[in-house]
Amino acid sequence: MPNDFRVIDEKLDDARQAVAVSGEIDLFTAPEFKQRVTELIDTGTSQLVIDLTQTAGG
């Protein structure tokens, strides 16, 4: 079964970013998720809203 892992981010304002994750966060996809969140923090995002409602419940 393919893992349709996706991370979509949306700027809410100058300091806040929403990140929606779908699929399964596992050993293979966690590094991508970490990289995306780290990039947002490194570019000045001080508040993250992370939506995990579409991730696999395992």
Short mmCIF file of C-alpha atoms in Angstrom, two decimals:
data_model
loop_
_atom_site.label_atom_id
_atom_site.label_comp_id
_atom_site.label_asym_id
_atom_site.label_seq_id
_atom_site.Cartn_x
_atom_site.Cartn_y
_atom_site.Cartn_z
CA MET A 1 0.00 0.00 0.00
CA PRO A 2 1.54 3.34 -1.04
CA ASN A 3 2.09 6.01 1.57
CA ASP A 4 0.56 9.23 0.25
CA PHE A 5 2.60 11.37 2.64
CA ARG A 6 2.27 15.10 2.04
CA VAL A 7 3.17 18.25 3.92
CA ILE A 8 1.40 21.44 2.87
CA ASP A 9 2.14 24.76 4.51
CA GLU A 10 0.24 28.03 4.40
CA LYS A 11 1.36 31.39 5.73
CA LEU A 12 -1.23 32.82 8.11
CA ASP A 13 0.59 36.09 8.85
CA ASP A 14 4.16 37.33 9.34
CA ALA A 15 4.79 35.15 12.39
CA ARG A 16 2.42 32.20 11.98
CA GLN A 17 2.39 29.27 9.59
CA ALA A 18 -0.10 26.42 9.26
CA VAL A 19 1.27 22.99 8.33
CA ALA A 20 -1.12 20.22 7.25
CA VAL A 21 0.23 16.68 7.15
CA SER A 22 -1.48 13.75 5.45
CA GLY A 23 -0.50 10.11 5.12
CA GLU A 24 1.73 8.29 7.57
CA ILE A 25 4.61 9.78 9.53
CA ASP A 26 7.07 6.93 9.93
CA LEU A 27 10.78 6.17 9.82
CA PHE A 28 10.93 7.10 6.14
CA THR A 29 8.76 10.24 6.13
CA ALA A 30 9.73 11.78 9.49
CA PRO A 31 12.96 13.32 8.11
CA GLU A 32 10.99 15.20 5.43
CA PHE A 33 8.50 16.45 8.01
CA LYS A 34 11.34 17.56 10.29
CA GLN A 35 13.11 19.33 7.42
CA ARG A 36 9.98 21.27 6.41
CA VAL A 37 9.27 22.39 9.99
CA THR A 38 12.93 23.31 10.55
CA GLU A 39 12.96 25.40 7.35
CA LEU A 40 9.90 27.32 8.52
CA ILE A 41 11.48 28.03 11.90
CA ASP A 42 14.79 29.03 10.30
CA THR A 43 13.02 31.56 8.07
CA GLY A 44 11.45 33.36 11.01
CA THR A 45 8.20 31.56 11.74
CA SER A 46 7.65 31.89 15.47
CA GLN A 47 4.31 30.05 15.71
CA LEU A 48 3.32 26.83 13.96
CA VAL A 49 -0.15 25.34 13.75
CA ILE A 50 0.32 21.67 12.85
CA ASP A 51 -2.74 19.79 11.59
CA LEU A 52 -2.33 16.02 11.93
CA THR A 53 -6.00 15.12 11.42
CA GLN A 54 -5.29 13.49 8.04
CA THR A 55 -2.40 11.32 9.24
CA ALA A 56 -2.68 7.56 9.58
CA GLY A 57 -3.87 6.43 12.99
CA GLY A 58 -1.84 3.22 12.96
#
